[in-house]
Amino acid sequence: MSVSPATPAPPATAPAPDDGGLLRAIAVTKAFGGLVAVEDVSFQIPARSIVSIIGPNGAGKTTFFNMLTGLYAPTAGRIAFDGRDITGRRPDRITALGIARTFQNIRLFASMSALENVQVGQHARMKAGLFGSILRPPWVRREERETRDKAREMLDYVGLDSSVHEQLAVNLSYGDQRRVEIARALASDPKLLLLDEPTAGMNPNESARLTAFMRQLRDERDVTILLIEHDMKVVMDVSERVTVLDHGTKIAEGEPATVRNDPRVVEAYLGKRESESADETGETTAEGG
Amino acid sequence: MDLSMLGALTRPLREIVANKWFNRIAVPVVIGFAIVFPLFFVGASPFINNTVQALVYVVMALGLNVVVGFAGLLDLGYVAFYAMGSYAIGWFGSEFLYPVNHQKGVHFLVSRLPGSLPGVHINFFIVIVIAAALAAAAGAVIGLPTLRLRGDYIAIVTLAFGEIIGNIAANGDQLHFGQYTLTAGRQGITPVDVPNLPGVGDFSPLNNRPWYYVALALVLIVLFCNVRLRDSRLGRAWIALREDEVAAASMGVPIVRTKLLAYATGAAFGGMAGVLLSSYTNTVNADSFNFSFSIFVLAMVILGGLGSIWGVVLGALALSYFNTYGIPDVLGPFLKNFGLDVTQLGFGIFGFVLVLMMVLRPQGLLPERRRKLEMTQGIGADESLVEVNA
Amino acid sequence: MEAASFAAGRVRRASALAWVRGLLSSYGLYVALLALPLVYGINDLQHAHNLTRLGQNLVNGLSNGAIWALVALGYTLVYGIIELINFAHGDVFMIGSFASFAFWTTLGLTVATSVLGLVGGLLVTLVVSMIACGALNVMIERVAYRPLRNAPKLAPLITAVGFSFILQNVGELWLGPAQHNVSDLIHAQQKVFSISGVVVNRSDLLALAVTAPLVILLTTFIARSRLGKAMRATAQDPEAARLMGINVDTTISAAFALGGMMAGAGGLIYALYQTNIWFFQGFRAGLFAFTAAVMGGIGNLRGAVAGGLIIGCVQQISDNRFGSQWTEAIVFGYLILVMVFKPQGLFGEQTREAG
């Protein structure tokens, strides 16, 4: 059985790039003062996979994301990405190494156009500095042109036609804002894309399309995807592996079908009353599969 | 005053600025006009004199605009960079350091007169470069402690730095380094070297025209830098940081480096303006490095519209002329009816302008598109940073 | 388990720099604050073989600091509730001095007035100054801050600076640009008693006699009264407070009123203590008091008082040892140190972010 409560931490050697894990978190802990938000979580994502983290509200999922992207430095533990130790590195460095993300409550640069938002996403891949920006030599002009073209391409790729490219992010519809955010993240050429509740606020139709899009991304662009998701249908549908966090610790991990039936998971989600609600969840996921 | 009236007044202007032909036709025309018009005035004309000062303020306002307007870092200590520029010309372009080289002086690319005086005398234009570098370094040093602070704390820390530098300038005559002191204290440094530029005439108090052209050239350079920076990778990163630090960092924008570049760039322009102003007024006056100077420049940026380059130019010219003409010639007679002496009202009027602008039209006269959204709809209101590990 | 501890070790070693920074932010400010009295205490012992001079510095510092404490309370009250640096607050304090002077002159108080008349007259002056400054502060909030409550923080900060300039100009028109000597009603520099050479003057007693009861009244009011509770609730979560039926506008006005009253009292003490007032006194006082408020943990009333007393001592030591022309630079240096290494203050902050 692949489901095991909090598998013992792997041997404490430098994470090798060739063991199939694009990202490895080893015994990661984050405490805010006395409050432990994430405790001793070990975790790995194989390259070119789609993996979900689920768990009830306040389980520490977003905190975990924030550690992966460098917004928080872990209190203890290590994180390795693509064969490099990225524990406690700055967020911009981590983005440059190839991790990009979206946010639970969309964080676009509201007063910038969709296009400019995606151009900011390419910051780490550009070189123009202070004097380059002022003097604008030919290579900077070329770089600007290329970024603009690439931003348009990204917006097209996520399904936004050119009529919205110049619109200010704040004026876009909710669904389009989500797309721009994904385009902005993709613009940094990530190897790993972290999506924080990407289907929040979407109807089943939109969710299904996004699910298909995630697969397409993985297949066409070799992007590994890690998502936090509440919509069980999406989780069961798209993920190859699921990790369940509760109260900051990992309580289960494995294939969606197995995790779904894990009693600890059911309990974490539903408290003591297991019977009816559990069946409901089961039904939804069954439909999805 | 009515809000909509103010808006209606500037609308045609705003439309012109927004027009893409503006840059192709209007800009060369305005520059051409700026080059020709002093020829219609005598060299000692007080109007040209006031215009030179106005242009220096344009340079400072454009510099502050990089920090406050682009990057959204409220700097209340901008006077520090004016002071750095002033002391750059004070140290390297006057007799202040007279003991140097056995009182024979050190000279570098200067004309005959300063070339025979004791003290360090370096070519004016090289001093401008030195001042830019000094001020940029000071800007980065002042910026460093503010990096992890909330917006209003940044304002207070920069204000404190500005006051400390003013305090050191005013009492620097008590700080001895061998035969030298750091500054001349409240006594000030005077006279100060003037530029030496063949072909534009004598730089003297009686002939303001060459000063005007140097000031105009500086404005054009700084304007060029502002425009280029706004539409660049760096400009976008500043706006991104201003709007959402967490998202910007997650998109690969290095917070520390990008903020420090904003401080340093803005400071460099302030330093350059400081050299010119001190040379033009022929003195380095420690008493002028005070908080109200910072606010004067900030008011220009706000009046014009935070982040809006043409707005800031307009705001600086408007407030500067308002100061030299509007207050004594227009408001003066008006206020006299109420028994008020306008010469005692200078900073109160500026305070009033600040309050009025913020309450009635926080986006400024020629608002920048984004800032208008932010100021009127509260977009991008500061959200405290969780814990960016920068 | 082994892996976990190993990993923890790695993190710790990797962030030696962060460790130094942590150490500085934990103890740096204490060291910087204690350095002054320690260095000069040792210095005094070596040269004069007693601590009289340092003791005198501290006594003067504490009484002077009482004024900063009163002003700091206004900053901390307002910041605690709406997270706004009321930049005009120092100038409200200045207006307090001016109003006190004007009022006691109207009352006809002079150096020759009898003790009873003086005490009564000054008490009335105190009340008048407090009411005037409270009302002024409320008015400023209505005109300059309330319309901007949903704007970016930058906007009200700028109107605050604008109002500060306006008030300074009012002061300049009122009593002229020069420093103005006021009659020394209480014979401020008259010695009351001394302990082993450390002299306590009337001015020192006055500052203590006015400040202590006011601070006790204020903290009791905030802790016990309905309005005080509403203020604390609004400080913690304005949205929830609104939902609970608290009138947030009234509560904010109350904070400004109370802050203004403290500044008014401070203004009177300052005038009697220094016997010298001018339109620009509020700028320096405001920044000193703001430093005190941040040092005490902004939003924390007792902290603000402690911060005020500390700043008073720093100021006195600096005035006496380096010369008063350097005091501003030194206090502002502390301001930067506090902001950078301990923005939460020495005693912890009580604002939304922290709680």
mmCIF file with all atom_site columns, N, CA and C in Angstrom, chain B residues 291-331:
data_model
loop_
_atom_site.group_PDB
_atom_site.id
_atom_site.type_symbol
_atom_site.label_atom_id
_atom_site.label_alt_id
_atom_site.label_comp_id
_atom_site.label_asym_id
_atom_site.label_entity_id
_atom_site.label_seq_id
_atom_site.pdbx_PDB_ins_code
_atom_site.Cartn_x
_atom_site.Cartn_y
_atom_site.Cartn_z
_atom_site.occupancy
_atom_site.B_iso_or_equiv
_atom_site.pdbx_formal_charge
_atom_site.auth_seq_id
_atom_site.auth_comp_id
_atom_site.auth_asym_id
_atom_site.auth_atom_id
_atom_site.pdbx_PDB_model_num
ATOM 1   N N  . PHE B 1 291 ? 13.596 70.496 6.537   1.00 0.00 ? 291 PHE B N  1
ATOM 2   C CA . PHE B 1 291 ? 12.462 69.645 6.192   1.00 0.00 ? 291 PHE B CA 1
ATOM 3   C C  . PHE B 1 291 ? 11.529 70.313 5.182   1.00 0.00 ? 291 PHE B C  1
ATOM 4   N N  . SER B 1 292 ? 11.346 71.630 5.311   1.00 0.00 ? 292 SER B N  1
ATOM 5   C CA . SER B 1 292 ? 10.367 72.262 4.422   1.00 0.00 ? 292 SER B CA 1
ATOM 6   C C  . SER B 1 292 ? 10.822 72.198 2.962   1.00 0.00 ? 292 SER B C  1
ATOM 7   N N  . PHE B 1 293 ? 12.136 72.106 2.752   1.00 0.00 ? 293 PHE B N  1
ATOM 8   C CA . PHE B 1 293 ? 12.597 71.945 1.380   1.00 0.00 ? 293 PHE B CA 1
ATOM 9   C C  . PHE B 1 293 ? 12.118 70.608 0.812   1.00 0.00 ? 293 PHE B C  1
ATOM 10  N N  . SER B 1 294 ? 12.262 69.550 1.608   1.00 0.00 ? 294 SER B N  1
ATOM 11  C CA . SER B 1 294 ? 11.781 68.235 1.159   1.00 0.00 ? 294 SER B CA 1
ATOM 12  C C  . SER B 1 294 ? 10.303 68.297 0.818   1.00 0.00 ? 294 SER B C  1
ATOM 13  N N  . ILE B 1 295 ? 9.553  68.987 1.673   1.00 0.00 ? 295 ILE B N  1
ATOM 14  C CA . ILE B 1 295 ? 8.108  69.038 1.460   1.00 0.00 ? 295 ILE B CA 1
ATOM 15  C C  . ILE B 1 295 ? 7.769  69.876 0.233   1.00 0.00 ? 295 ILE B C  1
ATOM 16  N N  . PHE B 1 296 ? 8.546  70.929 0.015   1.00 0.00 ? 296 PHE B N  1
ATOM 17  C CA . PHE B 1 296 ? 8.334  71.762 -1.171  1.00 0.00 ? 296 PHE B CA 1
ATOM 18  C C  . PHE B 1 296 ? 8.434  70.900 -2.433  1.00 0.00 ? 296 PHE B C  1
ATOM 19  N N  . VAL B 1 297 ? 9.494  70.099 -2.499  1.00 0.00 ? 297 VAL B N  1
ATOM 20  C CA . VAL B 1 297 ? 9.679  69.245 -3.680  1.00 0.00 ? 297 VAL B CA 1
ATOM 21  C C  . VAL B 1 297 ? 8.587  68.171 -3.737  1.00 0.00 ? 297 VAL B C  1
ATOM 22  N N  . LEU B 1 298 ? 8.246  67.621 -2.578  1.00 0.00 ? 298 LEU B N  1
ATOM 23  C CA . LEU B 1 298 ? 7.197  66.595 -2.559  1.00 0.00 ? 298 LEU B CA 1
ATOM 24  C C  . LEU B 1 298 ? 5.865  67.183 -3.036  1.00 0.00 ? 298 LEU B C  1
ATOM 25  N N  . ALA B 1 299 ? 5.591  68.418 -2.625  1.00 0.00 ? 299 ALA B N  1
ATOM 26  C CA . ALA B 1 299 ? 4.341  69.061 -3.045  1.00 0.00 ? 299 ALA B CA 1
ATOM 27  C C  . ALA B 1 299 ? 4.287  69.186 -4.560  1.00 0.00 ? 299 ALA B C  1
ATOM 28  N N  . MET B 1 300 ? 5.440  69.447 -5.186  1.00 0.00 ? 300 MET B N  1
ATOM 29  C CA . MET B 1 300 ? 5.479  69.542 -6.644  1.00 0.00 ? 300 MET B CA 1
ATOM 30  C C  . MET B 1 300 ? 5.088  68.212 -7.276  1.00 0.00 ? 300 MET B C  1
ATOM 31  N N  . VAL B 1 301 ? 5.653  67.145 -6.736  1.00 0.00 ? 301 VAL B N  1
ATOM 32  C CA . VAL B 1 301 ? 5.370  65.820 -7.283  1.00 0.00 ? 301 VAL B CA 1
ATOM 33  C C  . VAL B 1 301 ? 3.881  65.494 -7.124  1.00 0.00 ? 301 VAL B C  1
ATOM 34  N N  . ILE B 1 302 ? 3.349  65.822 -5.957  1.00 0.00 ? 302 ILE B N  1
ATOM 35  C CA . ILE B 1 302 ? 1.950  65.488 -5.690  1.00 0.00 ? 302 ILE B CA 1
ATOM 36  C C  . ILE B 1 302 ? 1.012  66.355 -6.509  1.00 0.00 ? 302 ILE B C  1
ATOM 37  N N  . LEU B 1 303 ? 1.347  67.645 -6.609  1.00 0.00 ? 303 LEU B N  1
ATOM 38  C CA . LEU B 1 303 ? 0.505  68.549 -7.388  1.00 0.00 ? 303 LEU B CA 1
ATOM 39  C C  . LEU B 1 303 ? 0.417  68.067 -8.833  1.00 0.00 ? 303 LEU B C  1
ATOM 40  N N  . GLY B 1 304 ? 1.548  67.673 -9.380  1.00 0.00 ? 304 GLY B N  1
ATOM 41  C CA . GLY B 1 304 ? 1.556  67.246 -10.772 1.00 0.00 ? 304 GLY B CA 1
ATOM 42  C C  . GLY B 1 304 ? 0.880  65.899 -10.964 1.00 0.00 ? 304 GLY B C  1
ATOM 43  N N  . GLY B 1 305 ? 1.065  65.025 -10.020 1.00 0.00 ? 305 GLY B N  1
ATOM 44  C CA . GLY B 1 305 ? 0.514  63.677 -10.136 1.00 0.00 ? 305 GLY B CA 1
ATOM 45  C C  . GLY B 1 305 ? 1.635  62.679 -9.923  1.00 0.00 ? 305 GLY B C  1
ATOM 46  N N  . LEU B 1 306 ? 1.570  61.946 -8.821  1.00 0.00 ? 306 LEU B N  1
ATOM 47  C CA . LEU B 1 306 ? 2.607  60.965 -8.498  1.00 0.00 ? 306 LEU B CA 1
ATOM 48  C C  . LEU B 1 306 ? 2.843  60.027 -9.669  1.00 0.00 ? 306 LEU B C  1
ATOM 49  N N  . GLY B 1 307 ? 4.089  59.896 -10.066 1.00 0.00 ? 307 GLY B N  1
ATOM 50  C CA . GLY B 1 307 ? 4.415  58.933 -11.108 1.00 0.00 ? 307 GLY B CA 1
ATOM 51  C C  . GLY B 1 307 ? 4.222  59.460 -12.512 1.00 0.00 ? 307 GLY B C  1
ATOM 52  N N  . SER B 1 308 ? 3.554  60.597 -12.647 1.00 0.00 ? 308 SER B N  1
ATOM 53  C CA . SER B 1 308 ? 3.312  61.127 -13.982 1.00 0.00 ? 308 SER B CA 1
ATOM 54  C C  . SER B 1 308 ? 4.424  62.109 -14.342 1.00 0.00 ? 308 SER B C  1
ATOM 55  N N  . ILE B 1 309 ? 5.240  61.748 -15.325 1.00 0.00 ? 309 ILE B N  1
ATOM 56  C CA . ILE B 1 309 ? 6.434  62.539 -15.625 1.00 0.00 ? 309 ILE B CA 1
ATOM 57  C C  . ILE B 1 309 ? 6.075  63.958 -16.051 1.00 0.00 ? 309 ILE B C  1
ATOM 58  N N  . TRP B 1 310 ? 5.165  64.074 -17.015 1.00 0.00 ? 310 TRP B N  1
ATOM 59  C CA . TRP B 1 310 ? 4.816  65.416 -17.475 1.00 0.00 ? 310 TRP B CA 1
ATOM 60  C C  . TRP B 1 310 ? 4.070  66.173 -16.394 1.00 0.00 ? 310 TRP B C  1
ATOM 61  N N  . GLY B 1 311 ? 3.291  65.453 -15.602 1.00 0.00 ? 311 GLY B N  1
ATOM 62  C CA . GLY B 1 311 ? 2.605  66.090 -14.489 1.00 0.00 ? 311 GLY B CA 1
ATOM 63  C C  . GLY B 1 311 ? 3.590  66.688 -13.500 1.00 0.00 ? 311 GLY B C  1
ATOM 64  N N  . VAL B 1 312 ? 4.655  65.927 -13.205 1.00 0.00 ? 312 VAL B N  1
ATOM 65  C CA . VAL B 1 312 ? 5.631  66.402 -12.235 1.00 0.00 ? 312 VAL B CA 1
ATOM 66  C C  . VAL B 1 312 ? 6.356  67.640 -12.771 1.00 0.00 ? 312 VAL B C  1
ATOM 67  N N  . VAL B 1 313 ? 6.666  67.634 -14.069 1.00 0.00 ? 313 VAL B N  1
ATOM 68  C CA . VAL B 1 313 ? 7.296  68.813 -14.665 1.00 0.00 ? 313 VAL B CA 1
ATOM 69  C C  . VAL B 1 313 ? 6.373  70.009 -14.480 1.00 0.00 ? 313 VAL B C  1
ATOM 70  N N  . LEU B 1 314 ? 5.110  69.815 -14.802 1.00 0.00 ? 314 LEU B N  1
ATOM 71  C CA . LEU B 1 314 ? 4.135  70.898 -14.673 1.00 0.00 ? 314 LEU B CA 1
ATOM 72  C C  . LEU B 1 314 ? 4.016  71.338 -13.211 1.00 0.00 ? 314 LEU B C  1
ATOM 73  N N  . GLY B 1 315 ? 3.926  70.363 -12.305 1.00 0.00 ? 315 GLY B N  1
ATOM 74  C CA . GLY B 1 315 ? 3.783  70.684 -10.886 1.00 0.00 ? 315 GLY B CA 1
ATOM 75  C C  . GLY B 1 315 ? 4.971  71.479 -10.365 1.00 0.00 ? 315 GLY B C  1
ATOM 76  N N  . ALA B 1 316 ? 6.181  71.088 -10.788 1.00 0.00 ? 316 ALA B N  1
ATOM 77  C CA . ALA B 1 316 ? 7.374  71.789 -10.317 1.00 0.00 ? 316 ALA B CA 1
ATOM 78  C C  . ALA B 1 316 ? 7.399  73.219 -10.849 1.00 0.00 ? 316 ALA B C  1
ATOM 79  N N  . LEU B 1 317 ? 7.110  73.370 -12.142 1.00 0.00 ? 317 LEU B N  1
ATOM 80  C CA . LEU B 1 317 ? 7.096  74.725 -12.712 1.00 0.00 ? 317 LEU B CA 1
ATOM 81  C C  . LEU B 1 317 ? 6.014  75.558 -12.030 1.00 0.00 ? 317 LEU B C  1
ATOM 82  N N  . ALA B 1 318 ? 4.837  74.960 -11.867 1.00 0.00 ? 318 ALA B N  1
ATOM 83  C CA . ALA B 1 318 ? 3.712  75.706 -11.304 1.00 0.00 ? 318 ALA B CA 1
ATOM 84  C C  . ALA B 1 318 ? 4.024  76.182 -9.887  1.00 0.00 ? 318 ALA B C  1
ATOM 85  N N  . LEU B 1 319 ? 4.486  75.262 -9.035  1.00 0.00 ? 319 LEU B N  1
ATOM 86  C CA . LEU B 1 319 ? 4.735  75.660 -7.648  1.00 0.00 ? 319 LEU B CA 1
ATOM 87  C C  . LEU B 1 319 ? 5.900  76.618 -7.541  1.00 0.00 ? 319 LEU B C  1
ATOM 88  N N  . SER B 1 320 ? 6.898  76.423 -8.403  1.00 0.00 ? 320 SER B N  1
ATOM 89  C CA . SER B 1 320 ? 8.055  77.298 -8.345  1.00 0.00 ? 320 SER B CA 1
ATOM 90  C C  . SER B 1 320 ? 7.674  78.720 -8.748  1.00 0.00 ? 320 SER B C  1
ATOM 91  N N  . TYR B 1 321 ? 6.929  78.837 -9.840  1.00 0.00 ? 321 TYR B N  1
ATOM 92  C CA . TYR B 1 321 ? 6.467  80.173 -10.249 1.00 0.00 ? 321 TYR B CA 1
ATOM 93  C C  . TYR B 1 321 ? 5.468  80.728 -9.243  1.00 0.00 ? 321 TYR B C  1
ATOM 94  N N  . PHE B 1 322 ? 4.641  79.856 -8.699  1.00 0.00 ? 322 PHE B N  1
ATOM 95  C CA . PHE B 1 322 ? 3.694  80.281 -7.681  1.00 0.00 ? 322 PHE B CA 1
ATOM 96  C C  . PHE B 1 322 ? 4.447  80.902 -6.513  1.00 0.00 ? 322 PHE B C  1
ATOM 97  N N  . ASN B 1 323 ? 5.576  80.291 -6.189  1.00 0.00 ? 323 ASN B N  1
ATOM 98  C CA . ASN B 1 323 ? 6.389  80.775 -5.089  1.00 0.00 ? 323 ASN B CA 1
ATOM 99  C C  . ASN B 1 323 ? 7.011  82.131 -5.407  1.00 0.00 ? 323 ASN B C  1
ATOM 100 N N  . THR B 1 324 ? 7.489  82.281 -6.659  1.00 0.00 ? 324 THR B N  1
ATOM 101 C CA . THR B 1 324 ? 8.199  83.519 -6.988  1.00 0.00 ? 324 THR B CA 1
ATOM 102 C C  . THR B 1 324 ? 7.263  84.618 -7.467  1.00 0.00 ? 324 THR B C  1
ATOM 103 N N  . TYR B 1 325 ? 6.166  84.252 -8.111  1.00 0.00 ? 325 TYR B N  1
ATOM 104 C CA . TYR B 1 325 ? 5.247  85.287 -8.605  1.00 0.00 ? 325 TYR B CA 1
ATOM 105 C C  . TYR B 1 325 ? 3.882  85.237 -7.928  1.00 0.00 ? 325 TYR B C  1
ATOM 106 N N  . GLY B 1 326 ? 3.312  84.034 -7.892  1.00 0.00 ? 326 GLY B N  1
ATOM 107 C CA . GLY B 1 326 ? 1.934  83.908 -7.410  1.00 0.00 ? 326 GLY B CA 1
ATOM 108 C C  . GLY B 1 326 ? 1.768  84.420 -5.997  1.00 0.00 ? 326 GLY B C  1
ATOM 109 N N  . ILE B 1 327 ? 2.666  84.033 -5.101  1.00 0.00 ? 327 ILE B N  1
ATOM 110 C CA . ILE B 1 327 ? 2.482  84.433 -3.707  1.00 0.00 ? 327 ILE B CA 1
ATOM 111 C C  . ILE B 1 327 ? 2.656  85.943 -3.529  1.00 0.00 ? 327 ILE B C  1
ATOM 112 N N  . PRO B 1 328 ? 3.772  86.540 -3.955  1.00 0.00 ? 328 PRO B N  1
ATOM 113 C CA . PRO B 1 328 ? 3.889  87.984 -3.739  1.00 0.00 ? 328 PRO B CA 1
ATOM 114 C C  . PRO B 1 328 ? 2.966  88.827 -4.618  1.00 0.00 ? 328 PRO B C  1
ATOM 115 N N  . ASP B 1 329 ? 2.787  88.440 -5.884  1.00 0.00 ? 329 ASP B N  1
ATOM 116 C CA . ASP B 1 329 ? 2.091  89.341 -6.808  1.00 0.00 ? 329 ASP B CA 1
ATOM 117 C C  . ASP B 1 329 ? 0.591  89.118 -6.868  1.00 0.00 ? 329 ASP B C  1
ATOM 118 N N  . VAL B 1 330 ? 0.144  87.887 -6.665  1.00 0.00 ? 330 VAL B N  1
ATOM 119 C CA . VAL B 1 330 ? -1.287 87.612 -6.800  1.00 0.00 ? 330 VAL B CA 1
ATOM 120 C C  . VAL B 1 330 ? -1.937 87.461 -5.429  1.00 0.00 ? 330 VAL B C  1
ATOM 121 N N  . LEU B 1 331 ? -1.401 86.511 -4.642  1.00 0.00 ? 331 LEU B N  1
ATOM 122 C CA . LEU B 1 331 ? -1.999 86.282 -3.330  1.00 0.00 ? 331 LEU B CA 1
ATOM 123 C C  . LEU B 1 331 ? -1.748 87.458 -2.386  1.00 0.00 ? 331 LEU B C  1
#
